[in-house]
């Protein structure tokens, strides 16, 4: 049985779903005012606990945030509270009051003339306590920290002046900003910047993770994100999400549960999966090695790698355990024909991963594997060739499962008629998966996976250290190896795909911790995969 915290940490909601969940809580009798006290009390406590973070711009440390930890000394931390018209502003005002009583030097920026009732009451009380309140940006005194309570998930339209220009000026101040619920100005679902948005150093996401936290376009604005769990009953979450296809964050517990561990004591290599990799060309030899090393880390029982004949000895030297199948090649050095060993055909394999480094000259090979009845992963040139064949019509004819692993450019070539993946990645992959009946993994800063039924997995953390040539090849091999091992087990394929993506990201994070973000070349990445599990 998963505990509550694990379940809550998997949930991802839209603004509408969050509103419906809150409405149920209020309808059941929880007073709005009590919930605001509870939520803001938790935020105020977290603000006091967070160790001072050095403020960075472009990787350079600009200043140290003075002590915010515990009670500030006299004349110590000055905190500016940015208050919007809705309950996000109400939360901020409760935080203002709490910090005031804890001895912080607090001031309030409240630029809106019309406030919601509860927010207005809190502002009135703050004023009675003698907390200075300013309406215009020009009046604001200096501060060591800003708390952003301008807008939460109630933001409905594009920000305009004067608030838009105020946000731009606040962003320029070189002061850390902690956002309540989400950085003001971001669309809660798409993560789109609505005019302009607060660039937070830290964001306290309230109650349940909102979709924006996993959209690439929002990442620069979120800073370090954390969930403030305010005890939303699981029954209310379930009641609201029941009919909607789920969007879930993949957590370590889920990912680890999907791995083929422990191995049964009585087994043999063919029971632990047989993967066929089809990759490489004279021009792109390294991609085949990296894909092979990714597959090696998966623990797959048997690994066969089909490459052009001229690459065979190179592959053998890097992957002595693998069966390297040298194939006849075209004049350009691409695989011309799949020449599998005697008594072997494509049905001998539990899974096939095809694409890295093939070049477009290997088109007949890609056609052949697509026509097979084997679980198939297509990546890189495999995807470019599929795009030319017409992805949706071609994939619909397949009997077995197909997993596509495009980056944004490949995605657009595959699915030119699906709405722009740059605008709303989750929606785009859902449509692509539904139309093609394939599992679609869209690579990016936050990789996301959709199945044809509309369920989505999100990899919640990663590192830009992975933005290097060849790291995608490693993922393809790793995923292929896990898929081959899963063939005999009853684990949904999308869970395997999400697990591979999580593992890949974690290896990047671990390698970057030890070697900096510059030290994670694709080969090094392969060496950290097993360390993720053994740590
Ligand atoms: N009330 C409570 O007890 C709780 C409050 N929470 C907080 O409440 C927030 C949601 O509160 P609200 O629904 O009041 O919404 P917000 O506080 O996010 O903002 C909505 C207000 O802004 C106005 N507005 C929207 N777009 C605008 C624009 N472009 N320019 C100017 N004004 C604009 C709306 O008319 C409305 O008055 C959450 O994000 C969270 O911070 C919850 O998280 C927890 C429970
Ligand atoms: N900014 C980033 N943050 C996290 N991961 C990233 C980032 N940029 C790229 N990646 C990851 O690196 C890999 C790159 O794969 P891909 O684009 O196929 O490159 P290649 O073909 O060179 O291997 C993907 O897994 C992607 O998710
Ligand atoms: K906010």
XYZ file of C-alpha atoms and ligand atoms in Angstrom:
608
model
C 0.000 0.000 0.000
C 1.387 3.360 -0.984
C 1.176 5.905 1.781
C -0.705 9.149 1.390
C 2.365 11.264 0.810
C 3.545 9.047 -2.049
C 0.106 9.218 -3.673
C -0.160 12.987 -3.284
C 3.322 13.507 -4.703
C 2.320 11.674 -7.909
C -0.751 13.796 -8.591
C -0.617 16.633 -11.130
C -3.673 18.858 -11.641
C -4.974 21.600 -13.896
C -6.346 24.874 -12.518
C -9.911 23.669 -13.079
C -9.270 20.405 -11.256
C -7.635 22.261 -8.346
C -10.615 24.602 -8.106
C -13.017 21.626 -8.072
C -11.022 19.883 -5.361
C -10.994 23.019 -3.197
C -14.717 23.522 -3.762
C -15.387 20.038 -2.427
C -13.344 20.775 0.687
C -15.194 24.032 1.296
C -18.565 22.398 0.589
C -17.747 19.714 3.151
C -17.450 22.424 5.798
C -13.841 23.553 5.917
C -13.997 27.341 6.294
C -12.073 29.226 3.592
C -10.563 31.456 6.227
C -9.281 28.472 8.234
C -7.674 26.900 5.176
C -5.943 30.147 4.326
C -4.539 30.350 7.883
C -3.327 26.768 7.665
C -1.717 27.115 4.235
C -0.070 30.450 4.914
C 1.100 29.280 8.334
C 2.919 26.389 6.650
C 4.476 28.768 4.122
C 5.621 31.198 6.827
C 7.279 28.356 8.698
C 9.044 27.100 5.565
C 10.325 30.592 4.787
C 11.960 30.711 8.211
C 13.526 27.272 7.782
C 15.066 27.685 4.341
C 18.793 28.288 4.578
C 19.991 31.468 2.915
C 20.422 30.864 -0.792
C 23.145 32.648 -2.676
C 21.532 34.663 -5.424
C 22.857 33.629 -8.808
C 22.672 35.207 -12.220
C 24.127 33.266 -15.124
C 25.853 30.970 -12.653
C 27.658 33.798 -10.802
C 26.873 34.389 -7.144
C 25.738 37.980 -6.690
C 25.081 38.172 -2.981
C 24.148 36.113 0.033
C 20.623 36.358 1.282
C 21.059 37.543 4.865
C 19.900 35.258 7.647
C 16.262 34.402 7.222
C 16.623 31.269 9.226
C 14.897 31.358 12.628
C 14.197 34.692 14.293
C 15.983 37.581 12.692
C 18.068 39.831 14.879
C 16.953 43.408 15.448
C 17.140 45.393 12.248
C 17.669 42.113 10.408
C 15.799 40.681 7.471
C 13.596 42.999 5.514
C 10.819 41.202 3.672
C 8.655 42.756 0.964
C 5.247 41.142 0.442
C 3.616 41.473 -2.988
C -0.158 41.288 -2.683
C -2.591 40.594 -5.517
C -6.385 40.935 -5.562
C -7.338 37.315 -4.884
C -6.661 34.631 -2.304
C -3.051 34.293 -3.425
C -2.744 37.833 -2.037
C -4.644 36.703 1.081
C -2.111 33.938 1.661
C 0.690 36.488 1.282
C -0.904 38.816 3.824
C -1.133 36.032 6.413
C 2.553 35.333 5.769
C 3.235 39.069 6.230
C 1.473 39.066 9.592
C 3.291 35.941 10.810
C 6.728 37.226 9.791
C 5.925 40.586 11.408
C 5.232 38.853 14.711
C 8.401 36.765 14.356
C 10.428 39.985 14.278
C 10.996 40.514 10.557
C 10.877 43.994 9.121
C 7.936 43.627 6.766
C 6.428 45.936 4.175
C 3.529 45.329 1.778
C 3.090 46.222 -1.878
C -0.631 46.254 -2.652
C -1.207 47.858 -6.066
C -4.842 46.759 -6.599
C -7.753 48.918 -5.478
C -10.315 46.086 -5.495
C -9.539 43.048 -3.353
C -11.519 39.910 -2.546
C -13.289 40.207 0.821
C -10.960 37.968 2.846
C -7.845 39.508 1.307
C -9.162 42.962 2.076
C -9.727 42.025 5.728
C -6.180 40.749 6.087
C -4.842 43.941 4.517
C -6.839 46.029 6.967
C -5.471 44.041 9.903
C -1.880 44.312 8.613
C -2.355 48.064 8.404
C -3.654 48.173 11.986
C -0.442 46.433 13.064
C 1.560 49.271 11.598
C 2.987 47.306 8.666
C 3.763 49.851 5.927
C 1.637 49.463 2.790
C 2.599 50.930 -0.585
C 0.530 51.176 -3.751
C 3.168 52.120 -6.279
C 6.408 50.483 -7.232
C 8.378 53.735 -6.880
C 7.641 53.887 -3.137
C 9.058 50.456 -2.285
C 11.912 50.347 0.227
C 14.804 47.915 -0.087
C 14.360 44.352 1.024
C 16.371 41.145 1.416
C 13.566 38.925 0.199
C 10.309 39.306 -1.716
C 7.254 37.079 -1.253
C 5.145 36.902 -4.398
C 1.423 36.660 -3.707
C 0.227 38.600 -6.743
C -1.590 35.788 -8.592
C -1.992 32.066 -8.128
C -4.075 29.670 -10.148
C -6.789 32.314 -10.538
C -4.845 34.274 -13.151
C -7.219 34.501 -16.094
C -5.734 36.779 -18.693
C -2.577 38.436 -19.921
C -0.952 40.859 -17.489
C -0.967 44.475 -18.581
C 0.550 47.681 -17.247
C 1.011 48.942 -14.617
C 1.336 45.484 -12.969
C 3.330 44.014 -15.874
C 5.945 46.749 -15.718
C 6.039 46.479 -11.897
C 6.842 42.751 -12.226
C 9.609 43.528 -14.707
C 11.116 46.023 -12.284
C 10.858 43.608 -9.346
C 12.658 40.946 -11.404
C 15.526 43.390 -11.931
C 16.117 43.924 -8.215
C 18.645 41.128 -7.584
C 16.601 40.084 -4.553
C 15.475 36.478 -4.048
C 11.758 36.027 -4.709
C 9.672 33.263 -3.132
C 6.437 32.686 -5.035
C 3.287 31.409 -3.397
C 1.593 28.630 -5.403
C 3.230 29.608 -8.695
C 5.200 32.532 -10.043
C 2.679 35.269 -10.815
C 2.122 35.558 -14.539
C 2.467 31.872 -15.429
C -0.465 29.960 -16.881
C -1.247 27.207 -14.375
C -1.638 24.509 -17.045
C 0.614 25.394 -19.955
C 3.289 27.244 -17.986
C 3.043 29.964 -20.623
C 4.142 33.467 -19.622
C 1.030 35.629 -19.764
C 2.600 38.952 -20.703
C 5.303 38.804 -18.088
C 5.981 36.767 -14.948
C 7.859 36.796 -11.673
C 11.219 35.009 -11.892
C 11.187 33.155 -8.592
C 14.145 31.696 -6.745
C 11.815 29.361 -4.896
C 8.173 28.380 -5.445
C 5.837 26.863 -2.862
C 3.287 24.865 -4.836
C 0.198 24.560 -2.660
C -1.581 21.270 -1.995
C -1.082 19.462 -5.307
C 1.424 19.848 -8.129
C 0.071 22.000 -10.953
C 0.840 21.184 -14.580
C 2.913 24.324 -15.161
C 5.692 22.936 -12.967
C 6.531 20.386 -15.681
C 6.287 22.529 -18.785
C 9.676 23.435 -20.219
C 8.651 27.042 -20.845
C 7.963 27.583 -17.120
C 11.188 26.157 -15.708
C 13.226 29.371 -15.865
C 10.603 31.093 -13.712
C 10.044 28.495 -10.993
C 13.394 28.359 -9.234
C 13.489 25.573 -6.697
C 9.986 24.152 -6.453
C 8.526 22.419 -3.437
C 5.098 21.109 -2.541
C 3.385 22.428 0.585
C 1.095 19.581 1.573
C -1.912 20.965 3.404
C -3.735 17.662 3.918
C -6.126 17.617 0.984
C -8.176 14.455 1.514
C -7.339 11.779 -1.080
C -11.051 11.080 -1.466
C -11.575 14.588 -2.880
C -8.666 14.194 -5.275
C -10.037 10.876 -6.489
C -13.561 12.228 -6.828
C -12.405 15.044 -9.100
C -9.839 13.145 -11.143
C -11.828 9.961 -11.626
C -12.991 10.533 -15.175
C -9.918 12.347 -16.420
C -6.985 10.414 -17.851
C -4.290 10.742 -15.259
C -1.209 12.952 -15.384
C 1.309 11.672 -12.892
C 4.778 12.574 -11.710
C 7.008 9.567 -11.678
C 8.426 9.209 -8.167
C 11.453 7.120 -7.126
C 9.176 4.575 -5.460
C 7.164 3.951 -8.643
C 10.214 3.881 -10.864
C 12.038 1.421 -8.657
C 8.957 -0.793 -8.424
C 8.973 -1.109 -12.234
C 12.555 -2.339 -12.460
C 13.193 -6.056 -13.062
C 14.507 -6.484 -9.535
C 15.007 -8.748 -7.732
C 15.822 -11.301 -10.393
C 14.405 -14.757 -9.886
C 17.104 -17.163 -8.648
C 16.262 -19.694 -11.316
C 16.542 -18.026 -14.685
C 18.729 -17.863 -17.769
C 19.855 -15.186 -20.212
C 16.987 -15.578 -22.663
C 14.461 -15.331 -19.841
C 15.914 -11.939 -18.943
C 15.094 -10.446 -22.300
C 16.726 -10.431 -25.722
C 17.100 -6.975 -27.237
C 18.035 -6.180 -30.819
C 19.581 -2.765 -31.376
C 19.779 -1.533 -34.949
C 21.989 1.498 -35.119
C 25.063 3.216 -36.481
C 26.605 4.016 -39.829
C 30.110 4.792 -41.028
C 29.342 8.447 -40.378
C 27.785 7.908 -36.924
C 29.641 5.087 -35.229
C 29.658 6.545 -31.705
C 25.873 6.564 -31.443
C 25.852 2.786 -31.762
C 28.343 2.423 -28.913
C 26.389 4.746 -26.638
C 23.114 2.956 -27.380
C 24.835 -0.345 -26.596
C 26.229 0.971 -23.309
C 22.795 2.271 -22.325
C 21.352 -1.199 -22.996
C 24.156 -2.815 -21.012
C 23.182 -0.803 -17.903
C 19.598 -2.096 -18.119
C 20.791 -5.592 -17.162
C 19.195 -7.131 -20.258
C 19.857 -10.888 -20.564
C 21.012 -10.907 -24.208
C 22.042 -8.005 -26.348
C 22.374 -8.207 -30.138
C 23.517 -5.153 -32.062
C 23.104 -4.872 -35.826
C 25.557 -2.406 -37.377
C 27.186 -1.944 -40.803
C 29.906 -4.570 -41.302
C 32.696 -1.991 -41.120
C 31.709 -1.069 -37.540
C 31.721 -4.613 -36.226
C 35.207 -4.730 -34.697
C 34.740 -1.326 -33.077
C 31.519 -2.458 -31.408
C 33.069 -5.734 -30.257
C 35.875 -3.850 -28.545
C 33.426 -1.672 -26.593
C 30.756 -4.297 -25.857
C 32.445 -7.694 -25.626
C 29.351 -9.273 -24.076
C 27.069 -8.331 -26.972
C 26.442 -10.290 -30.143
C 27.496 -7.872 -32.879
C 25.758 -8.526 -36.172
C 27.745 -7.034 -39.063
C 25.383 -6.196 -41.936
C 26.015 -5.472 -45.625
C 26.260 -1.750 -46.127
C 25.371 0.881 -48.701
C 28.003 2.911 -50.518
C 27.454 5.620 -47.929
C 28.144 3.205 -45.074
C 24.566 2.718 -43.836
C 23.011 -0.694 -43.128
C 21.775 -1.980 -46.496
C 20.195 -5.196 -45.330
C 19.522 -6.838 -41.957
C 21.546 -9.999 -42.063
C 20.705 -11.820 -38.849
C 22.579 -14.994 -37.802
C 21.299 -18.366 -38.981
C 18.068 -19.630 -37.353
C 17.355 -16.087 -36.156
C 14.702 -13.714 -37.408
C 13.063 -10.674 -35.887
C 10.666 -12.875 -33.904
C 13.670 -14.105 -31.876
C 13.789 -10.827 -29.997
C 11.684 -9.567 -27.116
C 12.145 -5.990 -28.246
C 13.837 -3.988 -31.009
C 15.289 -0.492 -30.693
C 16.105 1.138 -33.975
C 17.449 4.465 -35.109
C 20.485 6.119 -33.522
C 23.065 7.001 -36.167
C 21.399 5.045 -39.013
C 21.183 7.921 -41.547
C 18.258 8.196 -43.964
C 19.929 5.660 -46.252
C 18.719 2.873 -43.952
C 15.058 3.448 -44.895
C 14.365 -0.185 -45.970
C 15.577 -1.454 -42.585
C 13.221 0.823 -40.706
C 10.368 -0.297 -42.965
C 11.204 -3.918 -42.220
C 11.159 -3.534 -38.426
C 7.953 -1.528 -38.527
C 6.344 -4.413 -40.404
C 7.490 -6.908 -37.738
C 5.283 -7.987 -34.857
C 7.845 -7.081 -32.187
C 7.681 -4.328 -29.535
C 9.619 -1.537 -31.207
C 11.361 1.658 -30.115
C 12.059 4.184 -32.833
C 14.490 7.027 -32.235
C 16.545 9.563 -34.197
C 16.816 8.521 -37.891
C 14.215 5.847 -37.217
C 11.819 8.712 -36.505
C 12.901 10.792 -39.482
C 12.303 7.844 -41.779
C 8.950 7.151 -40.127
C 7.973 10.803 -40.662
C 8.588 10.406 -44.386
C 6.459 7.271 -44.460
C 3.601 9.146 -42.745
C 3.767 8.391 -39.036
C 0.116 8.036 -38.090
C -1.042 5.825 -40.960
C 2.063 3.635 -40.735
C 1.898 3.103 -36.984
C -1.812 2.324 -36.931
C -1.105 -0.795 -38.975
C 1.284 -2.209 -36.374
C 0.119 -5.119 -34.221
C 2.739 -4.784 -31.493
C 3.505 -1.803 -29.299
C 5.600 1.071 -30.656
C 7.463 3.580 -28.523
C 8.586 6.838 -30.143
C 11.265 8.949 -28.459
C 11.389 12.284 -30.317
C 12.818 15.608 -29.222
C 10.703 18.624 -30.131
C 12.066 18.923 -33.690
C 11.500 15.252 -34.455
C 8.058 15.466 -32.856
C 7.018 18.240 -35.216
C 8.235 16.307 -38.237
C 6.314 13.229 -37.086
C 3.115 15.008 -36.171
C 2.853 18.205 -38.226
C -0.888 18.421 -37.644
C -0.810 18.083 -33.870
C -0.911 21.435 -32.023
C 2.472 22.918 -31.253
C 4.379 20.945 -28.617
C 6.088 24.157 -27.566
C 2.769 25.580 -26.376
C 1.438 22.650 -24.326
C 3.640 19.582 -24.331
C 1.265 17.343 -22.401
C -1.653 18.041 -24.695
C 0.535 17.586 -27.774
C 1.848 14.159 -26.758
C -1.595 13.015 -25.714
C -2.963 13.795 -29.149
C 0.032 12.275 -30.905
C -0.259 9.071 -28.871
C -4.009 8.850 -29.422
C -3.721 9.382 -33.179
C -0.777 7.054 -33.759
C -1.732 4.444 -31.134
C 1.908 4.529 -30.029
C 3.526 5.470 -26.752
C 5.131 8.858 -27.210
C 8.059 10.027 -25.096
C 8.825 13.683 -25.755
C 12.369 14.545 -24.702
C 13.159 17.868 -23.175
C 14.128 19.541 -19.959
C 11.212 17.666 -18.399
C 10.545 14.554 -20.442
C 6.911 13.435 -20.662
C 5.328 10.196 -21.822
C 1.776 9.568 -23.069
C -0.048 6.372 -23.920
C -2.851 6.174 -26.520
C -5.499 6.222 -23.778
C -4.347 9.678 -22.641
C -2.439 8.776 -19.472
C 0.688 10.859 -19.015
C 3.818 10.333 -16.941
C 6.107 13.261 -16.206
C 9.749 13.016 -15.170
C 9.752 15.668 -12.458
C 13.430 16.487 -12.184
C 16.423 16.463 -14.477
C 19.504 18.487 -15.295
C 20.625 20.625 -18.228
C 23.902 18.688 -17.988
C 22.110 16.181 -20.251
C 21.840 18.711 -23.083
C 24.735 17.110 -24.969
C 25.032 15.077 -28.121
C 24.569 11.385 -27.520
C 22.609 11.453 -24.265
C 19.452 10.509 -26.155
C 21.203 7.443 -27.603
C 21.904 6.266 -24.061
C 18.206 6.553 -23.235
C 17.216 4.505 -26.279
C 19.510 1.652 -25.271
C 18.429 1.741 -21.648
C 14.767 1.774 -22.599
C 15.260 -1.057 -25.087
C 16.879 -3.203 -22.423
C 14.102 -2.585 -19.918
C 11.421 -3.216 -22.522
C 12.986 -6.548 -23.520
C 13.102 -7.628 -19.879
C 9.520 -6.546 -19.277
C 8.189 -8.588 -22.183
C 7.374 -11.548 -19.957
C 6.047 -9.456 -17.070
C 2.759 -7.703 -16.664
C 3.950 -4.135 -16.294
C 2.242 -1.499 -18.469
C 4.678 -0.461 -21.211
C 4.280 3.257 -20.444
C 5.462 2.559 -16.897
C 8.620 0.957 -18.284
C 9.173 3.919 -20.590
C 8.707 6.380 -17.730
C 11.044 4.362 -15.541
C 13.779 4.457 -18.173
C 13.383 8.237 -18.550
C 13.473 8.715 -14.769
C 16.576 6.544 -14.451
C 18.325 8.432 -17.263
C 17.569 11.801 -15.604
C 18.674 10.577 -12.186
C 21.981 9.390 -13.646
C 22.451 12.864 -15.128
C 21.663 14.506 -11.783
C 24.051 12.242 -9.892
C 26.836 12.695 -12.429
C 26.345 16.489 -12.385
C 26.517 16.532 -8.575
C 29.861 14.787 -8.642
C 31.323 16.305 -11.808
C 29.475 19.624 -12.345
C 27.047 20.274 -15.178
C 29.947 20.343 -17.605
C 31.128 16.858 -16.721
C 28.281 14.731 -18.031
C 29.226 13.627 -21.536
C 27.143 10.754 -22.846
C 29.781 8.112 -22.166
C 30.172 9.299 -18.562
C 26.388 9.205 -18.246
C 26.364 5.479 -19.021
C 28.772 4.945 -16.110
C 26.361 6.589 -13.664
C 23.254 4.576 -14.529
C 24.024 1.702 -12.184
C 25.239 4.109 -9.497
C 21.677 5.500 -9.296
C 20.468 2.117 -8.097
C 23.417 1.171 -5.931
C 23.618 4.518 -4.108
N -8.561 30.509 -0.005
C -7.903 29.554 0.520
O -8.141 29.166 1.604
C -6.868 28.961 -0.246
C -6.229 29.761 -1.126
N -5.330 29.315 -1.912
C -4.697 30.393 -2.670
O -5.654 31.013 -3.490
C -5.154 31.140 -4.794
C -6.274 31.166 -5.752
O -7.024 32.296 -5.347
P -7.996 33.087 -6.309
O -8.951 32.174 -6.916
O -8.543 34.200 -5.515
O -7.064 33.604 -7.473
P -5.720 34.448 -7.493
O -5.360 34.992 -6.186
O -4.739 33.614 -8.186
O -6.060 35.660 -8.448
C -7.352 35.918 -8.875
C -7.658 37.389 -8.822
O -6.913 38.083 -9.783
C -7.771 38.719 -10.734
N -7.102 38.580 -12.021
C -6.968 37.470 -12.771
N -6.213 37.708 -13.865
C -5.840 39.008 -13.777
C -5.055 39.866 -14.605
N -4.472 39.431 -15.728
N -4.876 41.139 -14.232
C -5.439 41.605 -13.099
N -6.216 40.858 -12.281
C -6.400 39.570 -12.612
C -9.096 38.012 -10.645
O -10.141 38.851 -11.019
C -9.104 37.652 -9.139
O -9.525 38.732 -8.361
C -4.197 29.995 -4.937
O -3.265 30.183 -5.935
C -3.579 29.958 -3.570
O -2.523 30.871 -3.427
C -5.187 27.866 -1.975
O -4.045 27.371 -2.479
C -5.321 27.223 -0.625
C -6.589 27.532 -0.079
N 17.908 21.162 -20.567
C 17.776 19.850 -20.345
N 17.448 19.414 -19.120
C 17.310 18.093 -18.909
N 17.472 17.130 -19.840
C 17.789 17.507 -21.066
C 17.961 18.882 -21.386
N 18.270 18.949 -22.697
C 18.297 17.695 -23.165
N 18.008 16.813 -22.192
C 17.908 15.358 -22.326
O 19.018 14.879 -23.071
C 18.612 13.919 -24.044
C 18.949 14.454 -25.431
O 18.507 13.559 -26.407
P 18.542 13.901 -27.955
O 17.937 15.238 -28.202
O 17.972 12.737 -28.662
O 20.094 14.039 -28.251
P 21.080 13.061 -29.013
O 20.372 12.637 -30.266
O 22.275 13.878 -29.299
O 21.376 11.913 -28.140
C 17.132 13.690 -23.800
O 16.932 12.602 -22.937
C 16.684 14.990 -23.125
O 15.557 14.824 -22.321
K 2.150 33.859 -6.818
